[in-house]
mmCIF file of C-alpha atoms and ligand atoms in Angstrom:
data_model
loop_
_atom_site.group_PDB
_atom_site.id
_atom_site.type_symbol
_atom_site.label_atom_id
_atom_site.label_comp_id
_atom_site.label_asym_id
_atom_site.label_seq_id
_atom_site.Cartn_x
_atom_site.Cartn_y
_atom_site.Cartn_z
ATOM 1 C CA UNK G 10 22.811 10.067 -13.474
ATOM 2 C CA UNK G 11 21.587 12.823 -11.223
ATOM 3 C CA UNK G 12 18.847 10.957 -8.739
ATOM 4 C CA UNK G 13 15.453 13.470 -8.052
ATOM 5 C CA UNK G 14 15.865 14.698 -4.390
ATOM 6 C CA UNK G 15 12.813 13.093 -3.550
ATOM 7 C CA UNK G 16 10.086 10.273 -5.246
ATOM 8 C CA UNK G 17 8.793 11.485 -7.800
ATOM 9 C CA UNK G 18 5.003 10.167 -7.004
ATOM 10 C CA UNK G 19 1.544 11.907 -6.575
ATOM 11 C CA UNK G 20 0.371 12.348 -2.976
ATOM 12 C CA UNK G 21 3.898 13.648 -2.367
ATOM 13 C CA UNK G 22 3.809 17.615 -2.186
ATOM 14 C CA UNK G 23 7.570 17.705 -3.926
ATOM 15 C CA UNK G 24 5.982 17.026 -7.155
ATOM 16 C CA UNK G 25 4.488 20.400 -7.557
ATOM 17 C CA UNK G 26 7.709 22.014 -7.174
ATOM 18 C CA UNK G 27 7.621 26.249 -6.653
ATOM 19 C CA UNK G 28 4.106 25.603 -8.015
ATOM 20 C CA UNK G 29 2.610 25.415 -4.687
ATOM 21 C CA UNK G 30 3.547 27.064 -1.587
ATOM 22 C CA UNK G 31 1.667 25.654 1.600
ATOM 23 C CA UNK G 32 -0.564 27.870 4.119
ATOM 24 C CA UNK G 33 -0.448 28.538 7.471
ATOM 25 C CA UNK G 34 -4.103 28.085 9.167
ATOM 26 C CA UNK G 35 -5.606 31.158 10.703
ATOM 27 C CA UNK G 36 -3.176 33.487 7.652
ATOM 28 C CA UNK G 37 -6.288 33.874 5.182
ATOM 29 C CA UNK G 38 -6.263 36.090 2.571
ATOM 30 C CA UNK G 39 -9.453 38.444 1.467
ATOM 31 C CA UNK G 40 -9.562 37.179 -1.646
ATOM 32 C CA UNK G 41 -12.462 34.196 -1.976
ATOM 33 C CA UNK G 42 -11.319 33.724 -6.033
ATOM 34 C CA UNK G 43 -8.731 31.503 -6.960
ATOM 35 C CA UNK G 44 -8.562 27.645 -7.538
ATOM 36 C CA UNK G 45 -10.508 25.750 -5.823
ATOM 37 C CA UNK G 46 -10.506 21.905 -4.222
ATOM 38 C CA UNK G 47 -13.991 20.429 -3.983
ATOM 39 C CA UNK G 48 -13.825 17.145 -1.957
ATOM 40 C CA UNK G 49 -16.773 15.055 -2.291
ATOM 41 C CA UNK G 50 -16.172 11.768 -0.153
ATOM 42 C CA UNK G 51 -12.947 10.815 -1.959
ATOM 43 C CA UNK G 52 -13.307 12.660 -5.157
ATOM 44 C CA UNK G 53 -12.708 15.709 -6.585
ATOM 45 C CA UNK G 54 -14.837 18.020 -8.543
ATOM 46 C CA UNK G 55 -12.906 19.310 -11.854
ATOM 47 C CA UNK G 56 -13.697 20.436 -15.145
ATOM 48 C CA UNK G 57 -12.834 18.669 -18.274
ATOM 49 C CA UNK G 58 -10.287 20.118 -20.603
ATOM 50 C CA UNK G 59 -8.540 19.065 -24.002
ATOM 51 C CA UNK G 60 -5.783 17.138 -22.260
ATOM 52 C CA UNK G 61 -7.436 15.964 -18.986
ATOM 53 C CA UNK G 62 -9.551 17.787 -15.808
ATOM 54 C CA UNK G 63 -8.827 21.455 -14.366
ATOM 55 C CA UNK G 64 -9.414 22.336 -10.735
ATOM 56 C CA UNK G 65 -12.229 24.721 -11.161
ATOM 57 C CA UNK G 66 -10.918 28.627 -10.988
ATOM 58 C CA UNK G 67 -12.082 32.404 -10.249
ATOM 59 C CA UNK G 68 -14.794 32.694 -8.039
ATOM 60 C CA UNK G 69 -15.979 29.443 -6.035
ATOM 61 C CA UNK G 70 -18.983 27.413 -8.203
ATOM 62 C CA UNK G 71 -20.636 26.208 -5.194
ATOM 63 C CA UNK G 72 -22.941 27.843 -2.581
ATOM 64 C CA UNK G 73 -20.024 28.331 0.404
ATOM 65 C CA UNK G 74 -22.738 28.623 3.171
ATOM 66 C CA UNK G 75 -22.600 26.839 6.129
ATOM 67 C CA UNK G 76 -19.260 25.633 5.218
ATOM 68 C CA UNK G 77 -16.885 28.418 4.848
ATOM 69 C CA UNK G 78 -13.306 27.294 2.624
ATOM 70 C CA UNK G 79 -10.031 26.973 4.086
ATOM 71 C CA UNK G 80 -6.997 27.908 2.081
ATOM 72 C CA UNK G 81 -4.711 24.925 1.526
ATOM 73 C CA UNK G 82 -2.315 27.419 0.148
ATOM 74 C CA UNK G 83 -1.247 29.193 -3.141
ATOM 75 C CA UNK G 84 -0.828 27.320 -6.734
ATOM 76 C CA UNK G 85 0.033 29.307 -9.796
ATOM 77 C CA UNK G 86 0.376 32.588 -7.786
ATOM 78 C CA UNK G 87 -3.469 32.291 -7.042
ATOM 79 C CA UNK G 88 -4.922 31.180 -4.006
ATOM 80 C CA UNK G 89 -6.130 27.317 -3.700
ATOM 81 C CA UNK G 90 -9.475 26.511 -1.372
ATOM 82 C CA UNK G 91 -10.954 23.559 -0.035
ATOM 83 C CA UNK G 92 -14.695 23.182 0.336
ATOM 84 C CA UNK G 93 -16.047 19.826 1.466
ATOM 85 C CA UNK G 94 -19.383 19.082 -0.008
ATOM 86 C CA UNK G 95 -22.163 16.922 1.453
ATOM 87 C CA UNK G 96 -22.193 13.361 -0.080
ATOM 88 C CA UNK G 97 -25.100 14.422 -1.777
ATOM 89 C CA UNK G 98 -25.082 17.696 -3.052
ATOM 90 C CA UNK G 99 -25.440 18.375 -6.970
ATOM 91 C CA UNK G 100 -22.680 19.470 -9.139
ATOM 92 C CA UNK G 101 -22.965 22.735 -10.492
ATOM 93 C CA UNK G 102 -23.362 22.109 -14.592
ATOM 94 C CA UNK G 103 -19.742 21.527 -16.159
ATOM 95 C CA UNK G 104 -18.331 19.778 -13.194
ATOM 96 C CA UNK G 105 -17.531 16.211 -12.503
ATOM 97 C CA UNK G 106 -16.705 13.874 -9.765
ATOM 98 C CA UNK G 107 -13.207 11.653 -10.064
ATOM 99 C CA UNK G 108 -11.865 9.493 -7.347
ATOM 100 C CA UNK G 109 -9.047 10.259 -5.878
ATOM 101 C CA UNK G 110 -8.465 6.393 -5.012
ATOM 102 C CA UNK G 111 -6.077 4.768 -6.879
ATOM 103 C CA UNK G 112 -7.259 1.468 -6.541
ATOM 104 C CA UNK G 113 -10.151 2.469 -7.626
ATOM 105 C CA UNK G 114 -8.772 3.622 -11.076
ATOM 106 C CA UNK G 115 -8.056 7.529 -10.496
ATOM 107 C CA UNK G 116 -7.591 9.439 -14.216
ATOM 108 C CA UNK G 117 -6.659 12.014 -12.089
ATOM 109 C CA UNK G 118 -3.299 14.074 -13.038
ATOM 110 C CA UNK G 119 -0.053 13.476 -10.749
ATOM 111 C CA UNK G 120 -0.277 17.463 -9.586
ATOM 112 C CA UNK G 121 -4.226 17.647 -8.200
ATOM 113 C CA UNK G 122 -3.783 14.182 -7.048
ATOM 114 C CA UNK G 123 -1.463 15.461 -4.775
ATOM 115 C CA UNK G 124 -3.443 18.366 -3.867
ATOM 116 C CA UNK G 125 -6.402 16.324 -3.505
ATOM 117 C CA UNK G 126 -4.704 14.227 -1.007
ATOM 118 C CA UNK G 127 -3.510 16.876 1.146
ATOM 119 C CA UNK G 128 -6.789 18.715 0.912
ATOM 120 C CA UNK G 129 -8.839 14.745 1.742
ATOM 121 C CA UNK G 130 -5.618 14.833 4.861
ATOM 122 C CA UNK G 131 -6.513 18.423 5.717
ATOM 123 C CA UNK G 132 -10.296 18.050 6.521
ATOM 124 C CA UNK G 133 -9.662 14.559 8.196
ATOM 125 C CA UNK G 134 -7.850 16.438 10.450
ATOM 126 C CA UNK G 135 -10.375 19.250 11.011
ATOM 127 C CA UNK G 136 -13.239 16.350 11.453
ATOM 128 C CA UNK G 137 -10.765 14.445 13.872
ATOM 129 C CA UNK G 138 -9.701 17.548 15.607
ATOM 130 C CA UNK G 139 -12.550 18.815 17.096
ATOM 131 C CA UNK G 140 -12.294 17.901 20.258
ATOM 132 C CA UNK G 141 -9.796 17.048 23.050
ATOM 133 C CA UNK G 142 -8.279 13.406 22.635
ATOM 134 C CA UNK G 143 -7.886 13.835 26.701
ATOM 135 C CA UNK G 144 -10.800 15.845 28.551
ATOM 136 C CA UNK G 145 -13.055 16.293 25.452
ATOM 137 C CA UNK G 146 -13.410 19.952 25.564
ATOM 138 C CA UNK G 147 -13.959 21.902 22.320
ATOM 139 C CA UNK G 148 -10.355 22.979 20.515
ATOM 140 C CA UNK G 149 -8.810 25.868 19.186
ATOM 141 C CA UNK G 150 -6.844 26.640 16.644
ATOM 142 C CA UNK G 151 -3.123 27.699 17.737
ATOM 143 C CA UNK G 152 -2.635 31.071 15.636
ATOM 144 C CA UNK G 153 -0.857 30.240 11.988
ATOM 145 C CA UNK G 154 -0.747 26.622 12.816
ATOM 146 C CA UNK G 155 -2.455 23.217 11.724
ATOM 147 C CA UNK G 156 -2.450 22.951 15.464
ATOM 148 C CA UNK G 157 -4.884 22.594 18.028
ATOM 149 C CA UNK G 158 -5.086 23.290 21.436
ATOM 150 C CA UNK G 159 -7.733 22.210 24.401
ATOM 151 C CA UNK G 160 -8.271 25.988 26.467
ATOM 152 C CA UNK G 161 -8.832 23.410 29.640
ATOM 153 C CA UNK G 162 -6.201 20.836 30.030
ATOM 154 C CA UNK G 163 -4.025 23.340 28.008
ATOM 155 C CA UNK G 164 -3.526 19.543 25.556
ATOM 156 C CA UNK G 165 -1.876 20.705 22.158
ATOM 157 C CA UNK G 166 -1.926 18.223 19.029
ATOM 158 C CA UNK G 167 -0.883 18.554 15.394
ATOM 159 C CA UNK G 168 -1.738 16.960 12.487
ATOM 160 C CA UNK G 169 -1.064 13.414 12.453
ATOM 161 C CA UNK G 170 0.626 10.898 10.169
ATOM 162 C CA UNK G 171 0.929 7.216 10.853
ATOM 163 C CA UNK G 172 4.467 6.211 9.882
ATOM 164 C CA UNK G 173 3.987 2.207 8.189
ATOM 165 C CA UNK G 174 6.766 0.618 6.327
ATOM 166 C CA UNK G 175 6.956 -0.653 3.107
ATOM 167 C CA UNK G 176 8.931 -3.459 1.676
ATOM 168 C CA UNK G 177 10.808 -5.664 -1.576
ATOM 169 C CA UNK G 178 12.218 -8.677 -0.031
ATOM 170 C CA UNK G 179 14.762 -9.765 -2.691
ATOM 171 C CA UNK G 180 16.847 -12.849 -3.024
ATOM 172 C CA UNK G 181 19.037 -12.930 -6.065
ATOM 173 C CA UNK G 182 16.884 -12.668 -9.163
ATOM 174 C CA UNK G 183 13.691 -13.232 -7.574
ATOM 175 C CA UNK G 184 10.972 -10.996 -5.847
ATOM 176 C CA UNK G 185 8.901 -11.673 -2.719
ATOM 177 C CA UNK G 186 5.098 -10.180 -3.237
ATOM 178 C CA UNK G 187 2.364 -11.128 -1.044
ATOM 179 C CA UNK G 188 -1.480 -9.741 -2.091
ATOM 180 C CA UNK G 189 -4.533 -9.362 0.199
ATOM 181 C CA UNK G 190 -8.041 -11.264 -0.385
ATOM 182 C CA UNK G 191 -9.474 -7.730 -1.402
ATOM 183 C CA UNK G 192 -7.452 -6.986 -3.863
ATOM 184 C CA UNK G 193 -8.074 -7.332 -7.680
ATOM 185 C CA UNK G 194 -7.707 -10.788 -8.954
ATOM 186 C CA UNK G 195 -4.162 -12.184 -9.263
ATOM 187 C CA UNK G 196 -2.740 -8.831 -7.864
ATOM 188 C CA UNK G 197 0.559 -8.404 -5.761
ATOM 189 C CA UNK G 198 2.271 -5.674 -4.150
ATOM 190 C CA UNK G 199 4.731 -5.079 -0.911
ATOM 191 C CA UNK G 200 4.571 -6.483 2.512
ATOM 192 C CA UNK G 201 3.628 -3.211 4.588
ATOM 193 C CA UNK G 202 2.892 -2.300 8.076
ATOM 194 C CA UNK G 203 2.363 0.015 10.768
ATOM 195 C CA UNK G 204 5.591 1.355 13.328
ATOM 196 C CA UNK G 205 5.013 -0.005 16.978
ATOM 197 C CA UNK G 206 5.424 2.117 19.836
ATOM 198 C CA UNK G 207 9.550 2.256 20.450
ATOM 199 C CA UNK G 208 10.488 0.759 17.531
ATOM 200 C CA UNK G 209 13.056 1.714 14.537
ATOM 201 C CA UNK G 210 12.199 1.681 11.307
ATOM 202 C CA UNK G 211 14.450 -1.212 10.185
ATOM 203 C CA UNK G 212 12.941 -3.124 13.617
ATOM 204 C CA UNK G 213 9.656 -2.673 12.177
ATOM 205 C CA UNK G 214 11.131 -4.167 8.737
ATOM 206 C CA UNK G 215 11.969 -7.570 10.431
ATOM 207 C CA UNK G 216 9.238 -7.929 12.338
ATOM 208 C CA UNK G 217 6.386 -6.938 10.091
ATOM 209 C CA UNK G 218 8.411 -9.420 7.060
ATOM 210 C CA UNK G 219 9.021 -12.490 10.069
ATOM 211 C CA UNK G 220 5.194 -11.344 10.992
ATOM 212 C CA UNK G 221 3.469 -11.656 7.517
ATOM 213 C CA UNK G 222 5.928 -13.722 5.299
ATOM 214 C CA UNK G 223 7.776 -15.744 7.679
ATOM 215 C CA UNK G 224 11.271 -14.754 6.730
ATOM 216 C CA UNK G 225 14.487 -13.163 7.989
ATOM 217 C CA UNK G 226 16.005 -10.160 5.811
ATOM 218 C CA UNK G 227 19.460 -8.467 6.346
ATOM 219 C CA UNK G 228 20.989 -5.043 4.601
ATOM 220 C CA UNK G 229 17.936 -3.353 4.764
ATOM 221 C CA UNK G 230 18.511 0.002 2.553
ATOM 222 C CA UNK G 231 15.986 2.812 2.548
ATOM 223 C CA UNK G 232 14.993 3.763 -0.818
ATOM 224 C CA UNK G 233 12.158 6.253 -0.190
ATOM 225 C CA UNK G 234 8.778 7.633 0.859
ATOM 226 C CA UNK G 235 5.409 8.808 -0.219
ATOM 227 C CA UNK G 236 2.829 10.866 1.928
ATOM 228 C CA UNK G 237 -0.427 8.258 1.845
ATOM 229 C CA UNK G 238 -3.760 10.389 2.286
ATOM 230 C CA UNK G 239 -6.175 7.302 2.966
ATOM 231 C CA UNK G 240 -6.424 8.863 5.530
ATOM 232 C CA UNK G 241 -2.932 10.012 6.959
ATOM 233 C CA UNK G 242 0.072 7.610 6.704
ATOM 234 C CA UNK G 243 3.862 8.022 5.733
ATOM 235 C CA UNK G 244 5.183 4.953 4.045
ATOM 236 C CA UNK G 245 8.259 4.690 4.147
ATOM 237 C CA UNK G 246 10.216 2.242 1.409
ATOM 238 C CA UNK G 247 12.826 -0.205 2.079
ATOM 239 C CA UNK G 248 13.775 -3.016 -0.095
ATOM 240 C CA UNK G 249 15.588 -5.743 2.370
ATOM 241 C CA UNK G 250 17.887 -9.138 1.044
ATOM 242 C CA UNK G 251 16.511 -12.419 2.323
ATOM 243 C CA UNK G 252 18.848 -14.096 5.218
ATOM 244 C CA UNK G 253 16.708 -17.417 5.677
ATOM 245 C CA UNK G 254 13.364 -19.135 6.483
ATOM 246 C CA UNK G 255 10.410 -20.364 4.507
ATOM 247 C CA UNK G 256 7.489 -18.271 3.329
ATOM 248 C CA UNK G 257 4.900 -18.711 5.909
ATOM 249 C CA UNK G 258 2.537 -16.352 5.843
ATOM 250 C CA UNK G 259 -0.195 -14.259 8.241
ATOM 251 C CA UNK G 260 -3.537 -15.871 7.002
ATOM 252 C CA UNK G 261 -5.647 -12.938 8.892
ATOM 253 C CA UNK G 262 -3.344 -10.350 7.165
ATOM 254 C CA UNK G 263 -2.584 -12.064 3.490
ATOM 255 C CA UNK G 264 -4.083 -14.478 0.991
ATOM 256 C CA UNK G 265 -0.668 -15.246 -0.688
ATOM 257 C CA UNK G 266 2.958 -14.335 -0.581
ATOM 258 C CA UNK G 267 5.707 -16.377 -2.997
ATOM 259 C CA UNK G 268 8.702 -15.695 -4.474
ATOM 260 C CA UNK G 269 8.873 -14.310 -7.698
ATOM 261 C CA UNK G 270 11.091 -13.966 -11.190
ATOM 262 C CA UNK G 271 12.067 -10.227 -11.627
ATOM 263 C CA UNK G 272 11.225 -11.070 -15.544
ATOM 264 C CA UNK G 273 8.139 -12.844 -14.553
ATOM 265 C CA UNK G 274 6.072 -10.219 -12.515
ATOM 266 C CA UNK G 275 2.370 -10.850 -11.771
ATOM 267 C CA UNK G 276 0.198 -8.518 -11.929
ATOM 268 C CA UNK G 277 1.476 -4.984 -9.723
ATOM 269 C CA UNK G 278 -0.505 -1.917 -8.311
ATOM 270 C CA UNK G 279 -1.018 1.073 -10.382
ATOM 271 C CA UNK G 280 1.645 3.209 -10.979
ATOM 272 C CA UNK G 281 0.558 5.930 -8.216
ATOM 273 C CA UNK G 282 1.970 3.400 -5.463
ATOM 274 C CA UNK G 283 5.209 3.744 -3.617
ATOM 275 C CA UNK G 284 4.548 -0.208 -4.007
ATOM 276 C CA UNK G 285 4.669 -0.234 -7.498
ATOM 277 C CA UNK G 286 7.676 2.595 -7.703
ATOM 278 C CA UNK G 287 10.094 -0.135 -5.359
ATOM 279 C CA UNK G 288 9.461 -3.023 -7.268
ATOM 280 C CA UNK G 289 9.955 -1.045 -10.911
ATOM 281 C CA UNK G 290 13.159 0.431 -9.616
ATOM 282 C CA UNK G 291 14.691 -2.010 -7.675
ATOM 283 C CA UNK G 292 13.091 -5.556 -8.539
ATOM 284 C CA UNK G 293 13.332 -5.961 -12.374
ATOM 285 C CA UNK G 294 16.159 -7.403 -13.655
HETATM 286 ZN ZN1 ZN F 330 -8.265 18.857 27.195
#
């Protein structure tokens, strides 16, 4: 069976295929018309059609002043913008707002998920970027790049992803989960974390699972990754075999972790989740 080159999830940009071609900053074209991404908070502003919601097309359906768009890049040979709107501006007649939030039940489409997310990643970045991390003096962009430079302690930063791990613990036929007080009700998903300062990936692996589960894994295999726009992380999937201990877990970090039956699965995160792609393709039975 011929495996996709990458996960096939939304967030990821992969899944659009030649669809989309990403922009350099700064490398605008004259053309205002196109398709356009408006970002309310963490929701989008489509159009209903027959078989779902459109990004709205042609010329932009909001007033663009002060704001002006940024292009994200080109989608269907057209040009794709993104125009944040205040929390509390009205929609122009037609529109509607859906969450880009999975956990908060998106009914958004795979493809403008994942051009939602890199639009919601794209003005984090511009309202995070601002300013020098180190002297505080107003940026610059660095010509055709996502880049910003400080003109006084000549400081240059891109855009940043947090790279956090994400990972099955298996033993034999069973499945260690774990779930958080905030989630839903009897929902569980993967032990994740953040990478510390010098460490590898599969270091990060045992500590965060010893950390928040109390166990020791071995053969820890990579299986995959998915770009995370809430707001800017990398997960990055393992799935790991357990080598000993008992499950003791993290009570400021988790309400629950216990082994599980691969046939006898609680309830799992939506199927937008990295989380939820591990444990469908590597812990049923
Ligand atoms: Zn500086």
């Amino acid at each position: 069976m011929m495996t996709p080159l990458t996960v096939q999830l939304p967030f990821n940009r992969d899944i659009l295929g030649p669809a989309f071609t990403p922009a350099k900053r700064g490398d605008k074209p004259a053309t205002e018309r196109g398709h356009w991404i408006l970002v309310q908070e963490q929701n989008l502003i489509v159009a209903p059609v027959a078989d779902g919601f459109a990004l709205p097309h042609g010329a932009c359906p909001v007033p663009l002043d002060p704001a002006p768009p940024f292009w994200l890049g080109t989608y269907r040979d057209e040009p794709c913008w993104v125009v944040a709107l205040a929390p509390e501006a009205p929609l122009p007649p037609g529109l509607s707002r859906e969450t880009v939030v999975p956990m908060r039940g998106t009914r958004l489409p795979d493809d403008l998920l994942s051009l939602g997310g890199m639009a919601l990643q794209a003005l984090w970045w511009e309202s995070t970027s601002g300013h020098c991390p180190r002297c505080g003096e107003r940026t610059a962009r660095i010509e055709g790049e996502w880049g910003k430079k400080c003109p006084r302690c000549r400081y240059e930063h891109y855009p940043h992803l947090h790279p956090a791990v994400i990972v099955l613990v298996k033993h034999g036929d069973r499945c260690l989960l774990a779930r958080k007080r905030e989630w839903a009700p009897g929902r569980y998903a993967l032990v994740a974390g953040f990478v510390d300062n010098g460490e590898s990936l599969e270091g990060c692996v045992a500590r965060e699972i010893k950390e928040e589960v109390g166990v020791d894994v071995k053969d820890i295999r990579y299986v995959g990754s998915q770009n995370w726009p809430f707001p800017s992380q990398m997960m990055i999937g393992f799935v790991a075999a357990y080598a000993g201990g008992d499950v003791v877990i993290d009570t400021d970090e988790l309400e629950d972790a216990r082994w599980f039956d691969c046939d006898k699965l609680p309830a799992l995160p939506s199927r937008h989740s990295i989380s939820r792609w591990i444990i469908d393709h590597y812990g049923r039975p």
